[in-house]
Amino acid sequence: MLINKNDKILIIGAGGQIGVELTENLNRLYGSENVIVADLKPSSALSANTFEQLDVMDAQKLFEIVKKHTISHIYHLAALLSATGEQNPMFAWKLNMEGLFHVLDLAKEKHISRVYWPSSIAVFGPTTPRVNTPQYTVMEPSTVYGISKQAGERWCEYYFHKYGVDVRGLRYPGLIGWKSAPGGGTTDYAVHIFHEALKTNTYECFLGAETALPMMHMEDAIRATLELMHAPIEKIKIRGSYNVSGLSFTPNELAAEIAKHLPGFSISYKPDFRQAIADSWPQSINDEEARAHWGWQEYYNLPKLVENMLTNLKSKNLAL
Ligand code: NAD
Ligand code: AKB
């Protein structure tokens, strides 16, 4: 990884599921004094860093924070996710698009030199081939979240080609970590299940037993993010967002793996509105471009992921 110790980082949406772990990792690379964290409200998980209260829709405040701290790189994570977005579609569209424009415009005006903005497997839709979904394929997302991510990808490409903005992104699958709670997605069951398994040895799943989805351990997701952001510029050939794959499983398969560690664990199924969202998404992802361009390689498979989640949640007594 190419680390320039003079870079100064701003993470927007730092208090969320990804932000908390990304902050820890960027602190290790740059020193916490060079990593500024911003969110709507402070979080105890971010106490090592300078916190700025920010609503990313406030472009002037964002500009002032960037100037005050001489920020060079922004990781822009603030968004409404798939399930929450469906509860308030117009607000999701406004937040997800306006925030991105504010950040891209700072790079266009050369106030910052690099932007990270995450996309999602939600860019795909019911007409996309669902197995081994390639980078380039039919994309007709059916959620407002997916529409905003797809439009965001096109704008990132546009800002790169038109204004030379160094923007980089990944289409994350569902992310699973033990350090922070998920924030309103369709894949959240795959985190909740571990907490409930440890507390009650049962779980009622909001998706059906055979709903296969692409997933990734949070450590892999953070490593992918940092490898992409620190890759030499000539290796980044896709500016919309890269497919990245970790693993794929159904709730049934996840429950069976958990039961190997927690005998008697049982799962029941009560699908809700999130089932239709999951049914519109890929089951597995082809990420050959990420592997070929900047060397992506996942570490976690299902047995390793389950072992890691249960061990950490148990030893740190973190089950919610
Ligand atoms: P999250 O909901 O856990 O965190 C989002 C954070 O943004 C929260 O701390 C929230 O307070 C903050 N925020 C919301 N509105 C804001 C505003 N107006 N101004 C400033 N901050 C605001 O989300 P996450 O899971 O950490 O996801 C981060 C990004 O990664 C999002 O863009 C999401 O679409 C993307 N992503 C996440 C996943 C996943 O599985 N977690 C998968 C694919 C893509
Ligand atoms: C969600 O379920 O909304 C997220 C995602 C895959 O983008 N986890």
PDB file of N, CA, C and O in Angstrom, residues 215-277:
ATOM      1  N   MET A 215     -22.006 -11.925   0.714  1.00  0.00           N
ATOM      2  CA  MET A 215     -21.663 -11.338   2.017  1.00  0.00           C
ATOM      3  C   MET A 215     -20.144 -11.214   2.115  1.00  0.00           C
ATOM      4  O   MET A 215     -19.402 -11.826   1.337  1.00  0.00           O
ATOM      5  N   MET A 216     -19.695 -10.491   3.150  1.00  0.00           N
ATOM      6  CA  MET A 216     -18.246 -10.352   3.359  1.00  0.00           C
ATOM      7  C   MET A 216     -17.990 -10.020   4.827  1.00  0.00           C
ATOM      8  O   MET A 216     -18.744  -9.249   5.438  1.00  0.00           O
ATOM      9  N   HIS A 217     -16.923 -10.598   5.368  1.00  0.00           N
ATOM     10  CA  HIS A 217     -16.524 -10.215   6.729  1.00  0.00           C
ATOM     11  C   HIS A 217     -16.019  -8.774   6.706  1.00  0.00           C
ATOM     12  O   HIS A 217     -15.344  -8.356   5.759  1.00  0.00           O
ATOM     13  N   MET A 218     -16.343  -8.017   7.768  1.00  0.00           N
ATOM     14  CA  MET A 218     -15.955  -6.600   7.810  1.00  0.00           C
ATOM     15  C   MET A 218     -14.445  -6.409   7.657  1.00  0.00           C
ATOM     16  O   MET A 218     -13.996  -5.458   7.018  1.00  0.00           O
ATOM     17  N   GLU A 219     -13.649  -7.325   8.226  1.00  0.00           N
ATOM     18  CA  GLU A 219     -12.182  -7.170   8.083  1.00  0.00           C
ATOM     19  C   GLU A 219     -11.767  -7.217   6.616  1.00  0.00           C
ATOM     20  O   GLU A 219     -10.886  -6.478   6.189  1.00  0.00           O
ATOM     21  N   ASP A 220     -12.390  -8.124   5.854  1.00  0.00           N
ATOM     22  CA  ASP A 220     -12.096  -8.189   4.417  1.00  0.00           C
ATOM     23  C   ASP A 220     -12.541  -6.897   3.728  1.00  0.00           C
ATOM     24  O   ASP A 220     -11.845  -6.372   2.855  1.00  0.00           O
ATOM     25  N   ALA A 221     -13.712  -6.387   4.128  1.00  0.00           N
ATOM     26  CA  ALA A 221     -14.235  -5.170   3.482  1.00  0.00           C
ATOM     27  C   ALA A 221     -13.328  -3.974   3.742  1.00  0.00           C
ATOM     28  O   ALA A 221     -13.051  -3.170   2.841  1.00  0.00           O
ATOM     29  N   ILE A 222     -12.828  -3.862   4.966  1.00  0.00           N
ATOM     30  CA  ILE A 222     -11.953  -2.730   5.301  1.00  0.00           C
ATOM     31  C   ILE A 222     -10.630  -2.877   4.546  1.00  0.00           C
ATOM     32  O   ILE A 222     -10.092  -1.912   4.000  1.00  0.00           O
ATOM     33  N   ARG A 223     -10.121  -4.112   4.494  1.00  0.00           N
ATOM     34  CA  ARG A 223      -8.857  -4.329   3.779  1.00  0.00           C
ATOM     35  C   ARG A 223      -9.036  -4.003   2.293  1.00  0.00           C
ATOM     36  O   ARG A 223      -8.180  -3.348   1.681  1.00  0.00           O
ATOM     37  N   ALA A 224     -10.161  -4.430   1.695  1.00  0.00           N
ATOM     38  CA  ALA A 224     -10.418  -4.108   0.284  1.00  0.00           C
ATOM     39  C   ALA A 224     -10.438  -2.587   0.086  1.00  0.00           C
ATOM     40  O   ALA A 224      -9.855  -2.059  -0.866  1.00  0.00           O
ATOM     41  N   THR A 225     -11.093  -1.896   1.007  1.00  0.00           N
ATOM     42  CA  THR A 225     -11.215  -0.432   0.909  1.00  0.00           C
ATOM     43  C   THR A 225      -9.833   0.221   0.949  1.00  0.00           C
ATOM     44  O   THR A 225      -9.510   1.096   0.137  1.00  0.00           O
ATOM     45  N   LEU A 226      -9.021  -0.228   1.896  1.00  0.00           N
ATOM     46  CA  LEU A 226      -7.701   0.395   2.064  1.00  0.00           C
ATOM     47  C   LEU A 226      -6.778   0.020   0.906  1.00  0.00           C
ATOM     48  O   LEU A 226      -5.991   0.847   0.437  1.00  0.00           O
ATOM     49  N   GLU A 227      -6.892  -1.218   0.424  1.00  0.00           N
ATOM     50  CA  GLU A 227      -6.044  -1.609  -0.716  1.00  0.00           C
ATOM     51  C   GLU A 227      -6.422  -0.795  -1.969  1.00  0.00           C
ATOM     52  O   GLU A 227      -5.547  -0.337  -2.706  1.00  0.00           O
ATOM     53  N   LEU A 228      -7.714  -0.615  -2.159  1.00  0.00           N
ATOM     54  CA  LEU A 228      -8.158   0.184  -3.320  1.00  0.00           C
ATOM     55  C   LEU A 228      -7.684   1.626  -3.195  1.00  0.00           C
ATOM     56  O   LEU A 228      -7.160   2.209  -4.143  1.00  0.00           O
ATOM     57  N   MET A 229      -7.858   2.205  -2.012  1.00  0.00           N
ATOM     58  CA  MET A 229      -7.518   3.626  -1.814  1.00  0.00           C
ATOM     59  C   MET A 229      -6.014   3.876  -1.861  1.00  0.00           C
ATOM     60  O   MET A 229      -5.583   5.007  -2.091  1.00  0.00           O
ATOM     61  N   HIS A 230      -5.208   2.840  -1.622  1.00  0.00           N
ATOM     62  CA  HIS A 230      -3.759   3.037  -1.614  1.00  0.00           C
ATOM     63  C   HIS A 230      -3.076   2.357  -2.804  1.00  0.00           C
ATOM     64  O   HIS A 230      -1.860   2.209  -2.804  1.00  0.00           O
ATOM     65  N   ALA A 231      -3.880   1.950  -3.790  1.00  0.00           N
ATOM     66  CA  ALA A 231      -3.293   1.352  -5.003  1.00  0.00           C
ATOM     67  C   ALA A 231      -2.774   2.468  -5.905  1.00  0.00           C
ATOM     68  O   ALA A 231      -3.334   3.572  -5.921  1.00  0.00           O
ATOM     69  N   PRO A 232      -1.701   2.198  -6.664  1.00  0.00           N
ATOM     70  CA  PRO A 232      -1.222   3.199  -7.620  1.00  0.00           C
ATOM     71  C   PRO A 232      -2.340   3.574  -8.587  1.00  0.00           C
ATOM     72  O   PRO A 232      -3.126   2.711  -8.994  1.00  0.00           O
ATOM     73  N   ILE A 233      -2.373   4.842  -8.959  1.00  0.00           N
ATOM     74  CA  ILE A 233      -3.515   5.369  -9.722  1.00  0.00           C
ATOM     75  C   ILE A 233      -3.725   4.618 -11.044  1.00  0.00           C
ATOM     76  O   ILE A 233      -4.866   4.407 -11.475  1.00  0.00           O
ATOM     77  N   GLU A 234      -2.625   4.144 -11.660  1.00  0.00           N
ATOM     78  CA  GLU A 234      -2.778   3.488 -12.962  1.00  0.00           C
ATOM     79  C   GLU A 234      -3.468   2.126 -12.853  1.00  0.00           C
ATOM     80  O   GLU A 234      -3.936   1.566 -13.841  1.00  0.00           O
ATOM     81  N   LYS A 235      -3.554   1.590 -11.630  1.00  0.00           N
ATOM     82  CA  LYS A 235      -4.228   0.291 -11.463  1.00  0.00           C
ATOM     83  C   LYS A 235      -5.752   0.430 -11.366  1.00  0.00           C
ATOM     84  O   LYS A 235      -6.485  -0.550 -11.432  1.00  0.00           O
ATOM     85  N   ILE A 236      -6.213   1.659 -11.138  1.00  0.00           N
ATOM     86  CA  ILE A 236      -7.657   1.863 -10.971  1.00  0.00           C
ATOM     87  C   ILE A 236      -8.268   2.157 -12.334  1.00  0.00           C
ATOM     88  O   ILE A 236      -8.187   3.270 -12.843  1.00  0.00           O
ATOM     89  N   LYS A 237      -8.914   1.126 -12.885  1.00  0.00           N
ATOM     90  CA  LYS A 237      -9.422   1.252 -14.251  1.00  0.00           C
ATOM     91  C   LYS A 237     -10.943   1.405 -14.277  1.00  0.00           C
ATOM     92  O   LYS A 237     -11.524   1.621 -15.337  1.00  0.00           O
ATOM     93  N   ILE A 238     -11.571   1.241 -13.101  1.00  0.00           N
ATOM     94  CA  ILE A 238     -13.026   1.409 -13.029  1.00  0.00           C
ATOM     95  C   ILE A 238     -13.291   2.490 -11.991  1.00  0.00           C
ATOM     96  O   ILE A 238     -12.846   2.392 -10.847  1.00  0.00           O
ATOM     97  N   ARG A 239     -13.980   3.538 -12.378  1.00  0.00           N
ATOM     98  CA  ARG A 239     -14.219   4.661 -11.461  1.00  0.00           C
ATOM     99  C   ARG A 239     -15.652   4.682 -10.939  1.00  0.00           C
ATOM    100  O   ARG A 239     -15.968   5.459 -10.047  1.00  0.00           O
ATOM    101  N   GLY A 240     -16.527   3.855 -11.510  1.00  0.00           N
ATOM    102  CA  GLY A 240     -17.882   3.755 -10.974  1.00  0.00           C
ATOM    103  C   GLY A 240     -17.800   3.064  -9.632  1.00  0.00           C
ATOM    104  O   GLY A 240     -17.952   3.685  -8.588  1.00  0.00           O
ATOM    105  N   SER A 241     -17.514   1.795  -9.615  1.00  0.00           N
ATOM    106  CA  SER A 241     -17.286   1.000  -8.395  1.00  0.00           C
ATOM    107  C   SER A 241     -16.987  -0.423  -8.824  1.00  0.00           C
ATOM    108  O   SER A 241     -17.603  -0.919  -9.779  1.00  0.00           O
ATOM    109  N   TYR A 242     -16.089  -1.079  -8.105  1.00  0.00           N
ATOM    110  CA  TYR A 242     -15.704  -2.453  -8.427  1.00  0.00           C
ATOM    111  C   TYR A 242     -16.611  -3.475  -7.743  1.00  0.00           C
ATOM    112  O   TYR A 242     -16.892  -3.348  -6.534  1.00  0.00           O
ATOM    113  N   ASN A 243     -17.017  -4.522  -8.460  1.00  0.00           N
ATOM    114  CA  ASN A 243     -17.539  -5.726  -7.804  1.00  0.00           C
ATOM    115  C   ASN A 243     -16.458  -6.282  -6.880  1.00  0.00           C
ATOM    116  O   ASN A 243     -15.286  -6.371  -7.300  1.00  0.00           O
ATOM    117  N   VAL A 244     -16.808  -6.653  -5.660  1.00  0.00           N
ATOM    118  CA  VAL A 244     -15.884  -7.417  -4.802  1.00  0.00           C
ATOM    119  C   VAL A 244     -16.671  -8.536  -4.136  1.00  0.00           C
ATOM    120  O   VAL A 244     -17.776  -8.322  -3.638  1.00  0.00           O
ATOM    121  N   SER A 245     -16.075  -9.713  -4.130  1.00  0.00           N
ATOM    122  CA  SER A 245     -16.775 -10.870  -3.593  1.00  0.00           C
ATOM    123  C   SER A 245     -16.066 -11.394  -2.351  1.00  0.00           C
ATOM    124  O   SER A 245     -14.843 -11.340  -2.260  1.00  0.00           O
ATOM    125  N   GLY A 246     -16.848 -11.865  -1.406  1.00  0.00           N
ATOM    126  CA  GLY A 246     -16.302 -12.531  -0.228  1.00  0.00           C
ATOM    127  C   GLY A 246     -16.782 -13.966  -0.212  1.00  0.00           C
ATOM    128  O   GLY A 246     -16.079 -14.888  -0.596  1.00  0.00           O
ATOM    129  N   LEU A 247     -18.045 -14.142   0.190  1.00  0.00           N
ATOM    130  CA  LEU A 247     -18.655 -15.475   0.206  1.00  0.00           C
ATOM    131  C   LEU A 247     -20.148 -15.307  -0.042  1.00  0.00           C
ATOM    132  O   LEU A 247     -20.636 -14.163  -0.083  1.00  0.00           O
ATOM    133  N   SER A 248     -20.862 -16.418  -0.237  1.00  0.00           N
ATOM    134  CA  SER A 248     -22.319 -16.377  -0.400  1.00  0.00           C
ATOM    135  C   SER A 248     -22.912 -17.508   0.411  1.00  0.00           C
ATOM    136  O   SER A 248     -22.331 -18.590   0.462  1.00  0.00           O
ATOM    137  N   PHE A 249     -24.035 -17.227   1.064  1.00  0.00           N
ATOM    138  CA  PHE A 249     -24.718 -18.302   1.810  1.00  0.00           C
ATOM    139  C   PHE A 249     -26.186 -17.949   1.985  1.00  0.00           C
ATOM    140  O   PHE A 249     -26.593 -16.802   1.804  1.00  0.00           O
ATOM    141  N   THR A 250     -26.970 -18.969   2.362  1.00  0.00           N
ATOM    142  CA  THR A 250     -28.389 -18.776   2.692  1.00  0.00           C
ATOM    143  C   THR A 250     -28.512 -18.722   4.218  1.00  0.00           C
ATOM    144  O   THR A 250     -27.611 -19.195   4.936  1.00  0.00           O
ATOM    145  N   PRO A 251     -29.614 -18.199   4.749  1.00  0.00           N
ATOM    146  CA  PRO A 251     -29.837 -18.249   6.199  1.00  0.00           C
ATOM    147  C   PRO A 251     -29.748 -19.679   6.746  1.00  0.00           C
ATOM    148  O   PRO A 251     -29.196 -19.916   7.825  1.00  0.00           O
ATOM    149  N   ASN A 252     -30.263 -20.633   5.983  1.00  0.00           N
ATOM    150  CA  ASN A 252     -30.218 -22.036   6.369  1.00  0.00           C
ATOM    151  C   ASN A 252     -28.772 -22.524   6.545  1.00  0.00           C
ATOM    152  O   ASN A 252     -28.416 -23.175   7.540  1.00  0.00           O
ATOM    153  N   GLU A 253     -27.914 -22.169   5.587  1.00  0.00           N
ATOM    154  CA  GLU A 253     -26.502 -22.584   5.657  1.00  0.00           C
ATOM    155  C   GLU A 253     -25.787 -21.886   6.809  1.00  0.00           C
ATOM    156  O   GLU A 253     -24.963 -22.491   7.501  1.00  0.00           O
ATOM    157  N   LEU A 254     -26.102 -20.615   7.025  1.00  0.00           N
ATOM    158  CA  LEU A 254     -25.465 -19.881   8.128  1.00  0.00           C
ATOM    159  C   LEU A 254     -25.880 -20.496   9.466  1.00  0.00           C
ATOM    160  O   LEU A 254     -25.044 -20.722  10.357  1.00  0.00           O
ATOM    161  N   ALA A 255     -27.169 -20.810   9.592  1.00  0.00           N
ATOM    162  CA  ALA A 255     -27.668 -21.392  10.844  1.00  0.00           C
ATOM    163  C   ALA A 255     -27.002 -22.743  11.109  1.00  0.00           C
ATOM    164  O   ALA A 255     -26.629 -23.055  12.253  1.00  0.00           O
ATOM    165  N   ALA A 256     -26.821 -23.547  10.054  1.00  0.00           N
ATOM    166  CA  ALA A 256     -26.200 -24.872  10.236  1.00  0.00           C
ATOM    167  C   ALA A 256     -24.761 -24.720  10.715  1.00  0.00           C
ATOM    168  O   ALA A 256     -24.294 -25.488  11.571  1.00  0.00           O
ATOM    169  N   GLU A 257     -24.056 -23.716  10.213  1.00  0.00           N
ATOM    170  CA  GLU A 257     -22.665 -23.501  10.632  1.00  0.00           C
ATOM    171  C   GLU A 257     -22.618 -23.010  12.095  1.00  0.00           C
ATOM    172  O   GLU A 257     -21.757 -23.427  12.871  1.00  0.00           O
ATOM    173  N   ILE A 258     -23.562 -22.154  12.456  1.00  0.00           N
ATOM    174  CA  ILE A 258     -23.623 -21.670  13.844  1.00  0.00           C
ATOM    175  C   ILE A 258     -23.921 -22.836  14.793  1.00  0.00           C
ATOM    176  O   ILE A 258     -23.335 -22.946  15.880  1.00  0.00           O
ATOM    177  N   ALA A 259     -24.817 -23.720  14.361  1.00  0.00           N
ATOM    178  CA  ALA A 259     -25.197 -24.862  15.210  1.00  0.00           C
ATOM    179  C   ALA A 259     -24.015 -25.788  15.504  1.00  0.00           C
ATOM    180  O   ALA A 259     -24.019 -26.504  16.519  1.00  0.00           O
ATOM    181  N   LYS A 260     -22.998 -25.768  14.651  1.00  0.00           N
ATOM    182  CA  LYS A 260     -21.811 -26.594  14.934  1.00  0.00           C
ATOM    183  C   LYS A 260     -21.100 -26.104  16.191  1.00  0.00           C
ATOM    184  O   LYS A 260     -20.420 -26.851  16.871  1.00  0.00           O
ATOM    185  N   HIS A 261     -21.246 -24.786  16.486  1.00  0.00           N
ATOM    186  CA  HIS A 261     -20.597 -24.203  17.671  1.00  0.00           C
ATOM    187  C   HIS A 261     -21.558 -24.120  18.850  1.00  0.00           C
ATOM    188  O   HIS A 261     -21.140 -24.127  20.002  1.00  0.00           O
ATOM    189  N   LEU A 262     -22.858 -23.972  18.535  1.00  0.00           N
ATOM    190  CA  LEU A 262     -23.865 -23.809  19.592  1.00  0.00           C
ATOM    191  C   LEU A 262     -24.910 -24.909  19.415  1.00  0.00           C
ATOM    192  O   LEU A 262     -25.957 -24.691  18.775  1.00  0.00           O
ATOM    193  N   PRO A 263     -24.659 -26.098  19.971  1.00  0.00           N
ATOM    194  CA  PRO A 263     -25.578 -27.220  19.773  1.00  0.00           C
ATOM    195  C   PRO A 263     -26.995 -26.820  20.214  1.00  0.00           C
ATOM    196  O   PRO A 263     -27.158 -26.124  21.223  1.00  0.00           O
ATOM    197  N   GLY A 264     -27.970 -27.239  19.415  1.00  0.00           N
ATOM    198  CA  GLY A 264     -29.361 -26.936  19.748  1.00  0.00           C
ATOM    199  C   GLY A 264     -29.831 -25.610  19.179  1.00  0.00           C
ATOM    200  O   GLY A 264     -31.017 -25.269  19.282  1.00  0.00           O
ATOM    201  N   PHE A 265     -28.945 -24.837  18.559  1.00  0.00           N
ATOM    202  CA  PHE A 265     -29.370 -23.551  17.974  1.00  0.00           C
ATOM    203  C   PHE A 265     -30.462 -23.801  16.942  1.00  0.00           C
ATOM    204  O   PHE A 265     -30.339 -24.675  16.095  1.00  0.00           O
ATOM    205  N   SER A 266     -31.541 -23.010  17.014  1.00  0.00           N
ATOM    206  CA  SER A 266     -32.615 -23.210  16.036  1.00  0.00           C
ATOM    207  C   SER A 266     -33.008 -21.877  15.401  1.00  0.00           C
ATOM    208  O   SER A 266     -32.942 -20.831  16.050  1.00  0.00           O
ATOM    209  N   ILE A 267     -33.405 -21.961  14.149  1.00  0.00           N
ATOM    210  CA  ILE A 267     -33.802 -20.759  13.389  1.00  0.00           C
ATOM    211  C   ILE A 267     -35.216 -20.961  12.880  1.00  0.00           C
ATOM    212  O   ILE A 267     -35.601 -22.084  12.530  1.00  0.00           O
ATOM    213  N   SER A 268     -36.015 -19.883  12.900  1.00  0.00           N
ATOM    214  CA  SER A 268     -37.338 -19.935  12.274  1.00  0.00           C
ATOM    215  C   SER A 268     -37.408 -18.782  11.274  1.00  0.00           C
ATOM    216  O   SER A 268     -36.556 -17.882  11.301  1.00  0.00           O
ATOM    217  N   TYR A 269     -38.400 -18.815  10.403  1.00  0.00           N
ATOM    218  CA  TYR A 269     -38.423 -17.862   9.290  1.00  0.00           C
ATOM    219  C   TYR A 269     -39.748 -17.111   9.249  1.00  0.00           C
ATOM    220  O   TYR A 269     -40.820 -17.708   9.298  1.00  0.00           O
ATOM    221  N   LYS A 270     -39.638 -15.768   9.183  1.00  0.00           N
ATOM    222  CA  LYS A 270     -40.837 -14.947   9.031  1.00  0.00           C
ATOM    223  C   LYS A 270     -40.475 -13.813   8.059  1.00  0.00           C
ATOM    224  O   LYS A 270     -40.172 -12.680   8.492  1.00  0.00           O
ATOM    225  N   PRO A 271     -40.451 -14.130   6.746  1.00  0.00           N
ATOM    226  CA  PRO A 271     -40.036 -13.114   5.774  1.00  0.00           C
ATOM    227  C   PRO A 271     -40.937 -11.877   5.822  1.00  0.00           C
ATOM    228  O   PRO A 271     -42.161 -12.004   6.001  1.00  0.00           O
ATOM    229  N   ASP A 272     -40.317 -10.682   5.692  1.00  0.00           N
ATOM    230  CA  ASP A 272     -41.083  -9.440   5.632  1.00  0.00           C
ATOM    231  C   ASP A 272     -40.759  -8.710   4.326  1.00  0.00           C
ATOM    232  O   ASP A 272     -40.301  -9.337   3.364  1.00  0.00           O
ATOM    233  N   PHE A 273     -40.959  -7.384   4.289  1.00  0.00           N
ATOM    234  CA  PHE A 273     -40.772  -6.641   3.025  1.00  0.00           C
ATOM    235  C   PHE A 273     -39.350  -6.756   2.486  1.00  0.00           C
ATOM    236  O   PHE A 273     -39.103  -6.554   1.290  1.00  0.00           O
ATOM    237  N   ARG A 274     -38.385  -7.096   3.344  1.00  0.00           N
ATOM    238  CA  ARG A 274     -36.995  -7.195   2.891  1.00  0.00           C
ATOM    239  C   ARG A 274     -36.767  -8.407   1.981  1.00  0.00           C
ATOM    240  O   ARG A 274     -35.791  -8.463   1.242  1.00  0.00           O
ATOM    241  N   GLN A 275     -37.702  -9.389   2.035  1.00  0.00           N
ATOM    242  CA  GLN A 275     -37.559 -10.564   1.159  1.00  0.00           C
ATOM    243  C   GLN A 275     -37.558 -10.143  -0.319  1.00  0.00           C
ATOM    244  O   GLN A 275     -36.748 -10.635  -1.113  1.00  0.00           O
ATOM    245  N   ALA A 276     -38.467  -9.222  -0.674  1.00  0.00           N
ATOM    246  CA  ALA A 276     -38.556  -8.800  -2.089  1.00  0.00           C
ATOM    247  C   ALA A 276     -37.265  -8.099  -2.508  1.00  0.00           C
ATOM    248  O   ALA A 276     -36.814  -8.238  -3.652  1.00  0.00           O
ATOM    249  N   ILE A 277     -36.664  -7.355  -1.582  1.00  0.00           N
ATOM    250  CA  ILE A 277     -35.396  -6.676  -1.913  1.00  0.00           C
ATOM    251  C   ILE A 277     -34.318  -7.735  -2.148  1.00  0.00           C
ATOM    252  O   ILE A 277     -33.613  -7.714  -3.163  1.00  0.00           O
TER     253      ILE A 277
END
